[in-house]
Amino acid sequence: MSICSSLARKFPKLTIIGEEDLPSEEVDQELIEDSQWEEILKQPCPSQYSAIKEEDLVVWVDPLDGTKEYTEGLLDNVTVLIGIAYEGKAIAGVINQPYYNYEIIQLIEGKASAYVFASPGCKKWDTCAPEVILHAVGGKLTDIHGNVLQYHKDVKHMNSAGVLATLRNYDYYASRVPESIKNALVP
């Protein structure tokens, strides 16, 4: 709630879509983050993004990914995910892992070969940030059929066709997904 409210207050023209809706009432000022990390602001904006307007961005937020695991004390799978999309494509993201062992982080670190989510329960706020970070290091994240995920503000939030992510050898892992799984997951 405070992540979305802080973003909405600082960037009022953003479209923010979160697992938890923006609160209708005013959020306590103590929960609003209004500072910024000066070190990041010293970095140049990539030229292909320098002309993007605030109102053209969609920010996907999952303030506590792994809520069920958190309540069960399984803290290794708990993350905060913030993904930024432009024209339906994930272009920037942040994964804050207050604990450790998130699947996509394991791919990036070479501790896992592939991540397969073979059900329709995953949402766009679960995949936007991980997709762009994985892509930045040469990996790939798609639905189980190999379709690129879209992040437009009007797109359905559910990734109904599952998720397949790899750091390398994507085609190999995609070819190993059983047809019965693919047939059960409709895009």
XYZ file of N, CA, C and O in Angstrom:
748
model
N 0.828 -1.187 0.000
C 0.000 0.000 0.000
C 0.872 1.251 0.000
O 0.628 2.167 -0.755
N 1.927 1.267 0.829
C 2.765 2.462 0.888
C 3.618 2.607 -0.371
O 3.920 3.720 -0.774
N 4.005 1.496 -1.008
C 4.783 1.593 -2.251
C 3.937 2.260 -3.330
O 4.363 3.229 -3.964
N 2.742 1.759 -3.543
C 1.866 2.320 -4.573
C 1.493 3.768 -4.249
O 1.498 4.625 -5.134
N 1.176 4.041 -3.001
C 0.819 5.403 -2.606
C 1.986 6.359 -2.764
O 1.816 7.493 -3.215
N 3.179 5.915 -2.415
C 4.370 6.757 -2.570
C 4.625 7.061 -4.045
O 4.913 8.202 -4.411
N 4.516 6.045 -4.896
C 4.703 6.249 -6.329
C 3.636 7.186 -6.901
O 3.938 8.083 -7.683
N 2.388 6.982 -6.504
C 1.286 7.800 -7.011
C 1.444 9.258 -6.590
O 1.142 10.174 -7.369
N 1.924 9.470 -5.390
C 2.115 10.839 -4.913
C 3.276 11.518 -5.653
O 3.187 12.664 -6.043
N 4.350 10.811 -5.860
C 5.548 11.388 -6.509
C 5.350 11.513 -8.026
O 5.875 12.426 -8.646
N 4.616 10.558 -8.625
C 4.420 10.523 -10.080
C 2.927 10.372 -10.383
O 2.459 9.289 -10.732
N 2.164 11.450 -10.278
C 0.704 11.355 -10.379
C 0.163 10.921 -11.739
O -0.984 10.488 -11.829
N 0.959 10.983 -12.785
C 0.481 10.607 -14.115
C 0.748 9.141 -14.448
O 0.319 8.651 -15.489
N 1.453 8.423 -13.576
C 1.735 7.001 -13.799
C 0.462 6.171 -13.719
O -0.433 6.470 -12.932
N 0.421 5.112 -14.491
C -0.580 4.077 -14.277
C 0.085 3.039 -13.385
O 1.120 2.481 -13.753
N -0.484 2.830 -12.204
C 0.084 1.887 -11.247
C -0.906 0.755 -11.059
O -2.065 0.983 -10.716
N -0.443 -0.464 -11.315
C -1.288 -1.639 -11.157
C -0.596 -2.545 -10.154
O 0.543 -2.965 -10.370
N -1.276 -2.801 -9.066
C -0.670 -3.614 -8.032
C -1.546 -4.752 -7.605
O -2.756 -4.740 -7.831
N -0.905 -5.715 -6.970
C -1.673 -6.830 -6.428
C -2.654 -6.308 -5.386
O -3.730 -6.835 -5.218
N -2.243 -5.249 -4.706
C -3.128 -4.596 -3.747
C -3.516 -3.250 -4.327
O -2.659 -2.472 -4.733
N -4.816 -2.967 -4.391
C -5.296 -1.722 -4.979
C -4.790 -0.513 -4.203
O -4.504 -0.596 -3.007
N -4.721 0.619 -4.922
C -4.395 1.866 -4.245
C -5.488 2.148 -3.222
O -6.672 1.965 -3.504
N -5.118 2.587 -2.028
C -6.131 2.842 -1.000
C -7.001 4.034 -1.374
O -6.512 5.005 -1.949
N -8.289 3.934 -1.065
C -9.190 5.045 -1.351
C -9.015 6.157 -0.326
O -9.219 7.320 -0.616
N -8.617 5.796 0.882
C -8.390 6.812 1.913
C -6.940 7.276 1.880
O -6.079 6.662 1.258
N -6.683 8.379 2.545
C -5.321 8.932 2.613
C -4.433 8.010 3.439
O -4.818 7.519 4.491
N -3.240 7.750 2.937
C -2.283 6.903 3.642
C -1.518 7.761 4.647
O -1.148 8.901 4.348
N -1.272 7.212 5.812
C -0.520 7.902 6.856
C 0.812 8.393 6.294
O 1.550 7.633 5.669
N 1.131 9.650 6.527
C 2.348 10.273 6.000
C 3.606 9.496 6.388
O 4.571 9.455 5.629
N 3.610 8.857 7.529
C 4.775 8.094 7.968
C 5.070 6.911 7.044
O 6.195 6.417 7.001
N 4.063 6.447 6.318
C 4.242 5.313 5.412
C 4.651 5.730 4.000
O 4.966 4.878 3.172
N 4.641 7.029 3.729
C 4.980 7.528 2.401
C 6.482 7.754 2.300
O 7.087 8.414 3.138
N 7.076 7.194 1.261
C 8.512 7.375 0.999
C 8.649 8.525 0.016
O 8.145 8.450 -1.105
N 9.319 9.593 0.422
C 9.468 10.724 -0.493
C 10.930 11.065 -0.767
O 11.239 12.045 -1.424
N 11.829 10.224 -0.304
C 13.239 10.450 -0.602
C 13.604 9.740 -1.901
O 12.797 9.031 -2.478
N 14.816 9.939 -2.354
C 15.291 9.280 -3.565
C 16.761 8.963 -3.395
O 17.462 9.598 -2.624
N 17.218 7.986 -4.110
C 18.600 7.552 -4.005
C 19.427 8.359 -4.991
O 19.375 8.136 -6.206
N 20.163 9.313 -4.482
C 20.924 10.242 -5.313
C 21.915 9.539 -6.230
O 22.156 9.980 -7.347
N 22.504 8.434 -5.776
C 23.483 7.703 -6.580
C 22.858 7.205 -7.887
O 23.477 7.263 -8.951
N 21.631 6.729 -7.807
C 20.923 6.256 -9.008
C 20.649 7.416 -9.951
O 20.776 7.288 -11.169
N 20.270 8.556 -9.394
C 19.938 9.707 -10.234
C 21.143 10.271 -10.978
O 20.993 11.025 -11.930
N 22.347 9.904 -10.574
C 23.563 10.340 -11.266
C 23.788 9.537 -12.551
O 24.556 9.932 -13.414
N 23.119 8.384 -12.661
C 23.286 7.521 -13.833
C 22.505 8.089 -15.014
O 21.393 8.576 -14.850
N 23.075 8.027 -16.217
C 22.350 8.546 -17.387
C 21.179 7.638 -17.754
O 21.257 6.421 -17.605
N 20.129 8.248 -18.207
C 18.977 7.490 -18.701
C 19.335 6.935 -20.066
O 19.880 7.651 -20.914
N 19.070 5.651 -20.321
C 19.339 5.104 -21.655
C 18.625 5.939 -22.720
O 17.463 6.331 -22.551
N 19.311 6.241 -23.797
C 18.790 7.161 -24.817
C 17.426 6.743 -25.364
O 16.587 7.599 -25.639
N 17.180 5.441 -25.483
C 15.895 5.000 -26.045
C 14.719 5.296 -25.118
O 13.573 5.222 -25.533
N 14.998 5.661 -23.859
C 13.926 5.942 -22.905
C 13.861 7.412 -22.495
O 12.980 7.799 -21.735
N 14.752 8.242 -22.976
C 14.836 9.624 -22.494
C 13.624 10.479 -22.849
O 13.333 11.449 -22.148
N 12.891 10.159 -23.893
C 11.738 10.972 -24.291
C 10.400 10.408 -23.802
O 9.348 10.957 -24.114
N 10.423 9.341 -23.040
C 9.177 8.733 -22.563
C 8.517 9.655 -21.552
O 9.163 10.194 -20.654
N 7.214 9.800 -21.682
C 6.437 10.621 -20.752
C 5.919 9.744 -19.614
O 5.611 8.566 -19.802
N 5.807 10.346 -18.459
C 5.326 9.654 -17.261
C 3.993 8.944 -17.513
O 3.803 7.802 -17.103
N 3.089 9.609 -18.205
C 1.759 9.032 -18.432
C 1.766 7.841 -19.391
O 0.768 7.129 -19.517
N 2.892 7.590 -20.068
C 3.001 6.455 -20.991
C 3.556 5.199 -20.321
O 3.701 4.164 -20.974
N 3.879 5.299 -19.051
C 4.443 4.165 -18.318
C 3.378 3.448 -17.502
O 2.425 4.059 -17.013
N 3.556 2.144 -17.367
C 2.715 1.336 -16.487
C 3.651 0.676 -15.483
O 4.642 0.041 -15.866
N 3.359 0.857 -14.215
C 4.180 0.279 -13.157
C 3.389 -0.849 -12.500
O 2.266 -0.650 -12.042
N 3.977 -2.033 -12.498
C 3.366 -3.228 -11.917
C 4.036 -3.475 -10.566
O 5.256 -3.601 -10.498
N 3.236 -3.543 -9.493
C 3.793 -3.641 -8.144
C 3.218 -4.842 -7.400
O 2.000 -5.020 -7.323
N 4.099 -5.642 -6.867
C 3.707 -6.684 -5.912
C 4.497 -6.394 -4.632
O 5.677 -6.705 -4.546
N 3.847 -5.746 -3.658
C 4.567 -5.317 -2.458
C 5.006 -6.454 -1.547
O 5.887 -6.270 -0.712
N 4.400 -7.609 -1.705
C 4.807 -8.766 -0.911
C 4.509 -10.029 -1.715
O 3.490 -10.678 -1.537
N 5.405 -10.335 -2.644
C 5.251 -11.545 -3.442
C 5.648 -12.725 -2.566
O 6.738 -12.750 -2.005
N 4.762 -13.671 -2.434
C 5.003 -14.804 -1.551
C 4.304 -14.613 -0.216
O 4.803 -15.028 0.828
N 3.131 -13.994 -0.248
C 2.391 -13.728 0.991
C 2.108 -15.016 1.753
O 2.310 -15.090 2.970
N 1.647 -16.035 1.035
C 1.339 -17.311 1.693
C 2.587 -17.893 2.341
O 2.566 -18.325 3.493
N 3.697 -17.867 1.601
C 4.952 -18.391 2.137
C 5.402 -17.581 3.353
O 5.910 -18.119 4.327
N 5.184 -16.264 3.292
C 5.549 -15.389 4.409
C 4.788 -15.791 5.673
O 5.368 -15.899 6.752
N 3.483 -16.036 5.521
C 2.675 -16.396 6.689
C 3.045 -17.767 7.242
O 2.793 -18.058 8.400
N 3.665 -18.586 6.388
C 4.086 -19.918 6.823
C 5.549 -19.941 7.285
O 6.083 -20.994 7.603
N 6.192 -18.761 7.297
C 7.578 -18.678 7.735
C 8.593 -19.111 6.698
O 9.768 -19.271 6.994
N 8.160 -19.303 5.457
C 9.064 -19.713 4.366
C 9.606 -18.451 3.692
O 9.220 -18.082 2.598
N 10.506 -17.782 4.358
C 10.926 -16.445 3.965
C 11.829 -16.397 2.742
O 11.987 -15.335 2.135
N 12.413 -17.510 2.336
C 13.307 -17.506 1.180
C 12.613 -17.101 -0.114
O 13.251 -16.657 -1.054
N 11.300 -17.279 -0.181
C 10.568 -17.007 -1.419
C 9.794 -15.698 -1.386
O 8.926 -15.474 -2.220
N 10.095 -14.819 -0.441
C 9.377 -13.558 -0.300
C 10.174 -12.436 -0.961
O 11.369 -12.281 -0.713
N 9.514 -11.667 -1.824
C 10.165 -10.554 -2.507
C 9.212 -9.380 -2.635
O 8.003 -9.515 -2.486
N 9.786 -8.225 -2.956
C 9.029 -7.044 -3.379
C 9.378 -6.859 -4.847
O 10.559 -6.815 -5.208
N 8.365 -6.771 -5.705
C 8.590 -6.675 -7.150
C 7.989 -5.382 -7.698
O 6.810 -5.105 -7.462
N 8.798 -4.615 -8.411
C 8.319 -3.405 -9.082
C 8.827 -3.459 -10.512
O 10.034 -3.463 -10.748
N 7.910 -3.542 -11.459
C 8.271 -3.587 -12.875
C 7.709 -2.381 -13.601
O 6.611 -1.925 -13.294
N 8.456 -1.864 -14.561
C 8.017 -0.708 -15.336
C 7.906 -1.132 -16.799
O 8.843 -1.720 -17.351
N 6.766 -0.816 -17.398
C 6.524 -1.197 -18.790
C 6.214 0.034 -19.633
O 5.619 1.007 -19.152
N 6.628 -0.040 -20.892
C 6.362 1.018 -21.865
C 5.913 0.336 -23.152
O 6.577 -0.587 -23.621
N 4.795 0.784 -23.680
C 4.215 0.190 -24.886
C 4.062 -1.321 -24.754
O 4.325 -2.071 -25.686
N 3.692 -1.765 -23.566
C 3.426 -3.174 -23.325
C 4.636 -4.033 -23.054
O 4.518 -5.224 -22.814
N 5.826 -3.445 -23.074
C 7.057 -4.208 -22.894
C 7.713 -3.832 -21.571
O 7.825 -2.659 -21.229
N 8.178 -4.843 -20.837
C 8.898 -4.597 -19.590
C 10.232 -3.944 -19.927
O 11.005 -4.472 -20.727
N 10.500 -2.751 -19.317
C 11.745 -2.043 -19.636
C 12.641 -1.818 -18.418
O 13.824 -1.518 -18.571
N 12.097 -1.926 -17.210
C 12.914 -1.723 -16.007
C 12.252 -2.458 -14.853
O 11.042 -2.690 -14.864
N 13.061 -2.810 -13.882
C 12.475 -3.517 -12.749
C 13.384 -3.536 -11.543
O 14.591 -3.342 -11.651
N 12.750 -3.763 -10.412
C 13.452 -3.888 -9.142
C 12.928 -5.132 -8.444
O 11.715 -5.349 -8.380
N 13.844 -5.961 -7.979
C 13.484 -7.089 -7.130
C 14.197 -6.864 -5.807
O 15.418 -6.861 -5.747
N 13.422 -6.625 -4.769
C 13.999 -6.504 -3.436
C 13.703 -7.808 -2.723
O 12.550 -8.196 -2.577
N 14.746 -8.457 -2.328
C 14.601 -9.743 -1.674
C 15.049 -9.610 -0.220
O 16.216 -9.781 0.090
N 14.094 -9.272 0.668
C 14.482 -9.067 2.061
C 15.012 -10.351 2.699
O 15.763 -10.305 3.654
N 14.637 -11.461 2.136
C 15.148 -12.756 2.569
C 15.884 -13.298 1.359
O 16.327 -12.527 0.535
N 16.029 -14.546 1.137
C 16.819 -14.998 -0.003
C 16.262 -16.258 -0.620
O 15.635 -17.035 0.061
N 16.519 -16.467 -1.908
C 16.234 -17.716 -2.619
C 15.180 -17.580 -3.709
O 14.630 -18.566 -4.145
N 14.871 -16.380 -4.170
C 13.855 -16.195 -5.201
C 14.270 -16.888 -6.484
O 15.434 -16.848 -6.877
N 13.321 -17.528 -7.155
C 13.626 -18.388 -8.312
C 14.383 -17.669 -9.428
O 15.340 -18.193 -9.987
N 13.936 -16.465 -9.816
C 14.588 -15.737 -10.904
C 16.003 -15.335 -10.496
O 16.930 -15.384 -11.299
N 16.196 -14.966 -9.230
C 17.541 -14.638 -8.736
C 18.428 -15.879 -8.864
O 19.596 -15.785 -9.246
N 17.881 -17.039 -8.575
C 18.665 -18.272 -8.706
C 19.070 -18.509 -10.161
O 20.170 -18.980 -10.423
N 18.198 -18.176 -11.103
C 18.558 -18.300 -12.522
C 19.721 -17.372 -12.846
O 20.702 -17.791 -13.464
N 19.610 -16.115 -12.444
C 20.643 -15.125 -12.744
C 21.987 -15.536 -12.144
O 23.032 -15.374 -12.758
N 21.948 -16.098 -10.945
C 23.177 -16.512 -10.268
C 23.692 -17.870 -10.744
O 24.726 -18.332 -10.279
N 22.956 -18.524 -11.641
C 23.392 -19.817 -12.147
C 23.114 -20.968 -11.200
O 23.639 -22.065 -11.378
N 22.274 -20.770 -10.203
C 21.940 -21.825 -9.240
C 20.736 -22.639 -9.680
O 20.395 -23.632 -9.054
N 20.070 -22.194 -10.741
C 18.942 -22.930 -11.316
C 19.052 -22.808 -12.836
O 19.636 -21.851 -13.343
N 18.500 -23.775 -13.538
C 18.576 -23.762 -14.998
C 17.331 -23.182 -15.649
O 17.409 -22.523 -16.674
N 16.168 -23.456 -15.046
C 14.908 -22.986 -15.619
C 13.893 -22.815 -14.504
O 13.985 -23.460 -13.455
N 12.947 -21.931 -14.754
C 11.818 -21.742 -13.844
C 10.570 -22.000 -14.658
O 10.338 -21.349 -15.684
N 9.781 -22.972 -14.239
C 8.541 -23.313 -14.927
C 7.389 -23.136 -13.947
O 7.370 -23.751 -12.880
N 6.456 -22.268 -14.319
C 5.243 -22.076 -13.529
C 4.115 -22.600 -14.395
O 3.588 -21.892 -15.250
N 3.775 -23.857 -14.198
C 2.838 -24.543 -15.090
C 1.406 -24.475 -14.585
O 0.707 -25.474 -14.481
N 0.962 -23.259 -14.255
C -0.428 -23.034 -13.869
C -0.768 -21.578 -14.163
O 0.127 -20.766 -14.382
N -2.051 -21.241 -14.145
C -2.438 -19.877 -14.486
C -2.434 -18.905 -13.292
O -2.959 -17.814 -13.396
N -1.819 -19.231 -12.176
C -1.909 -18.393 -10.984
C -0.984 -17.198 -10.927
O -1.133 -16.330 -10.079
N -0.030 -17.092 -11.810
C 0.957 -16.017 -11.790
C 0.372 -14.764 -12.443
O -0.325 -14.843 -13.448
N 0.676 -13.593 -11.887
C 0.126 -12.331 -12.403
C 1.234 -11.460 -13.001
O 2.419 -11.702 -12.815
N 0.837 -10.419 -13.716
C 1.794 -9.514 -14.375
C 2.726 -8.853 -13.369
O 3.895 -8.623 -13.667
N 2.244 -8.509 -12.182
C 3.125 -7.881 -11.192
C 4.151 -8.873 -10.657
O 5.142 -8.473 -10.072
N 3.930 -10.162 -10.897
C 4.906 -11.180 -10.513
C 6.009 -11.349 -11.558
O 7.060 -11.903 -11.256
N 5.751 -10.918 -12.807
C 6.691 -11.202 -13.890
C 7.354 -9.980 -14.513
O 8.411 -10.124 -15.136
N 6.784 -8.794 -14.378
C 7.320 -7.619 -15.082
C 8.760 -7.317 -14.665
O 9.651 -7.239 -15.511
N 9.019 -7.131 -13.383
C 10.388 -6.829 -12.929
C 11.345 -7.989 -13.200
O 12.427 -7.778 -13.772
N 10.981 -9.229 -12.837
C 11.905 -10.333 -13.128
C 12.215 -10.485 -14.619
O 13.348 -10.796 -14.991
N 11.222 -10.238 -15.487
C 11.474 -10.400 -16.923
C 12.551 -9.442 -17.414
O 13.487 -9.836 -18.110
N 12.447 -8.183 -17.054
C 13.414 -7.210 -17.573
C 14.802 -7.442 -16.984
O 15.811 -7.279 -17.677
N 14.883 -7.849 -15.740
C 16.188 -8.123 -15.128
C 16.809 -9.371 -15.747
O 17.995 -9.387 -16.094
N 16.016 -10.406 -15.930
C 16.520 -11.618 -16.581
C 16.964 -11.311 -18.016
O 18.020 -11.754 -18.462
N 16.166 -10.523 -18.725
C 16.516 -10.149 -20.102
C 17.833 -9.365 -20.133
O 18.651 -9.546 -21.048
N 18.059 -8.506 -19.156
C 19.280 -7.682 -19.119
C 20.547 -8.518 -19.018
O 21.612 -8.079 -19.438
N 20.432 -9.727 -18.476
C 21.612 -10.599 -18.361
C 21.591 -11.730 -19.390
O 22.309 -12.710 -19.260
N 20.739 -11.580 -20.412
C 20.734 -12.531 -21.512
C 19.720 -13.648 -21.401
O 19.705 -14.553 -22.235
N 18.864 -13.603 -20.399
C 17.858 -14.650 -20.222
C 16.569 -14.349 -20.968
O 16.460 -13.350 -21.691
N 15.604 -15.208 -20.775
C 14.328 -15.067 -21.479
C 13.198 -15.530 -20.573
O 13.329 -16.532 -19.868
N 12.075 -14.804 -20.613
C 10.880 -15.155 -19.855
C 9.678 -14.996 -20.779
O 9.511 -13.947 -21.397
N 8.882 -16.054 -20.910
C 7.701 -16.047 -21.779
C 6.582 -16.805 -21.075
O 6.762 -17.333 -19.973
N 5.445 -16.913 -21.763
C 4.452 -17.854 -21.254
C 4.918 -19.263 -21.645
O 5.942 -19.436 -22.317
N 4.195 -20.275 -21.237
C 4.624 -21.668 -21.432
C 4.666 -22.050 -22.921
O 5.344 -22.985 -23.314
N 3.959 -21.260 -23.770
C 3.923 -21.508 -25.215
C 5.019 -20.744 -25.965
O 5.125 -20.865 -27.183
N 5.783 -19.914 -25.257
C 6.833 -19.125 -25.893
C 6.398 -17.738 -26.313
O 7.154 -17.009 -26.952
N 5.173 -17.349 -25.948
C 4.675 -16.016 -26.292
C 5.244 -14.968 -25.342
O 5.304 -15.183 -24.126
N 5.618 -13.825 -25.905
C 6.103 -12.713 -25.104
C 4.935 -12.160 -24.284
O 3.828 -12.004 -24.804
N 5.185 -11.881 -23.008
C 4.136 -11.314 -22.163
C 3.965 -9.829 -22.468
O 4.933 -9.141 -22.796
N 2.738 -9.350 -22.367
C 2.423 -7.938 -22.606
C 2.065 -7.269 -21.283
O 1.433 -7.884 -20.421
N 2.435 -5.999 -21.154
C 2.223 -5.269 -19.903
C 1.496 -3.941 -20.118
O 1.699 -2.996 -19.378
N 0.629 -3.851 -21.133
C -0.183 -2.654 -21.332
C -1.085 -2.471 -20.119
O -1.433 -3.442 -19.432
N -1.531 -1.241 -19.888
C -2.382 -0.992 -18.721
C -3.727 -1.709 -18.817
O -4.348 -1.992 -17.806
N -4.179 -2.033 -20.033
C -5.478 -2.680 -20.197
C -5.398 -4.192 -20.373
O -6.406 -4.845 -20.597
N -4.209 -4.769 -20.277
C -4.034 -6.207 -20.457
C -4.580 -6.939 -19.225
O -4.617 -6.382 -18.118
N -5.028 -8.170 -19.420
C -5.481 -8.929 -18.257
C -4.299 -9.180 -17.333
O -3.166 -9.368 -17.786
N -4.552 -9.159 -16.052
C -3.480 -9.266 -15.063
C -2.938 -10.683 -14.919
O -1.781 -10.874 -14.581
N -3.753 -11.663 -15.180
C -3.356 -13.061 -15.027
C -2.503 -13.525 -16.200
O -2.815 -13.253 -17.352
N -1.410 -14.196 -15.890
C -0.617 -14.878 -16.911
C -1.220 -16.276 -17.050
O -0.702 -17.247 -16.513
N -2.325 -16.357 -17.766
C -3.105 -17.597 -17.804
C -2.394 -18.755 -18.497
O -2.803 -19.903 -18.352
N -1.346 -18.461 -19.238
C -0.627 -19.523 -19.944
C 0.683 -19.878 -19.249
O 1.621 -20.370 -19.869
N 0.767 -19.644 -17.941
C 1.953 -20.024 -17.184
C 3.174 -19.193 -17.532
O 3.078 -18.187 -18.245
N 4.328 -19.623 -17.035
C 5.580 -18.891 -17.243
C 6.720 -19.885 -17.440
O 6.793 -20.910 -16.764
N 7.612 -19.559 -18.377
C 8.859 -20.308 -18.566
C 9.982 -19.280 -18.606
O 9.938 -18.342 -19.410
N 10.959 -19.430 -17.727
C 12.098 -18.511 -17.682
C 13.395 -19.306 -17.635
O 13.495 -20.302 -16.931
N 14.392 -18.838 -18.408
C 15.713 -19.475 -18.393
C 16.778 -18.388 -18.556
O 16.523 -17.332 -19.132
N 17.968 -18.683 -18.064
C 19.091 -17.780 -18.304
C 19.720 -18.089 -19.660
O 20.132 -17.206 -20.386
N 19.753 -19.359 -20.002
C 20.285 -19.783 -21.299
C 19.572 -21.073 -21.718
O 18.852 -21.663 -20.941
N 19.782 -21.477 -22.938
C 19.197 -22.718 -23.476
C 17.674 -22.727 -23.419
O 17.047 -23.753 -23.162
N 17.063 -21.582 -23.703
C 15.604 -21.472 -23.648
C 14.919 -22.526 -24.522
O 13.985 -23.194 -24.077
N 15.370 -22.667 -25.760
C 14.718 -23.607 -26.686
C 14.742 -25.041 -26.158
O 13.777 -25.789 -26.328
N 15.822 -25.412 -25.520
C 15.926 -26.753 -24.944
C 14.835 -26.964 -23.890
O 14.116 -27.963 -23.930
N 14.709 -26.024 -22.958
C 13.721 -26.183 -21.891
C 12.294 -26.061 -22.423
O 11.407 -26.788 -21.989
N 12.093 -25.169 -23.389
C 10.760 -25.026 -23.980
C 10.334 -26.324 -24.664
O 9.165 -26.721 -24.603
N 11.281 -27.013 -25.291
C 10.948 -28.267 -25.984
C 10.628 -29.397 -25.006
O 10.062 -30.413 -25.404
N 10.989 -29.239 -23.748
C 10.762 -30.278 -22.743
C 9.429 -30.127 -21.999
O 9.072 -30.989 -21.209
N 8.708 -29.042 -22.257
C 7.407 -28.859 -21.610
C 6.414 -29.811 -22.269
O 6.213 -29.754 -23.487
N 5.816 -30.714 -21.515
C 4.882 -31.690 -22.100
C 3.689 -31.012 -22.786
O 3.193 -29.987 -22.317
N 3.258 -31.594 -23.885
C 2.102 -31.066 -24.623
C 0.859 -31.005 -23.741
O 0.039 -30.105 -23.885
N 0.715 -31.961 -22.832
C -0.456 -31.956 -21.948
C -0.485 -30.691 -21.074
O -1.545 -30.142 -20.805
N 0.689 -30.215 -20.667
C 0.778 -28.976 -19.885
C 0.422 -27.792 -20.772
O -0.370 -26.935 -20.400
N 1.001 -27.758 -21.970
C 0.700 -26.666 -22.902
C -0.779 -26.605 -23.227
O -1.376 -25.533 -23.281
N -1.385 -27.766 -23.448
C -2.817 -27.811 -23.786
C -3.698 -27.346 -22.629
O -4.794 -26.842 -22.842
N -3.221 -27.543 -21.409
C -4.000 -27.141 -20.235
C -3.899 -25.634 -19.953
O -4.734 -25.098 -19.224
N -2.888 -25.002 -20.506
C -2.667 -23.560 -20.252
C -2.964 -22.770 -21.512
O -2.158 -22.715 -22.439
N -4.112 -22.139 -21.537
C -4.576 -21.411 -22.715
C -4.185 -19.937 -22.579
O -4.518 -19.306 -21.582
N -3.515 -19.389 -23.609
C -3.141 -17.953 -23.557
C -4.361 -17.048 -23.576
O -5.419 -17.404 -23.986
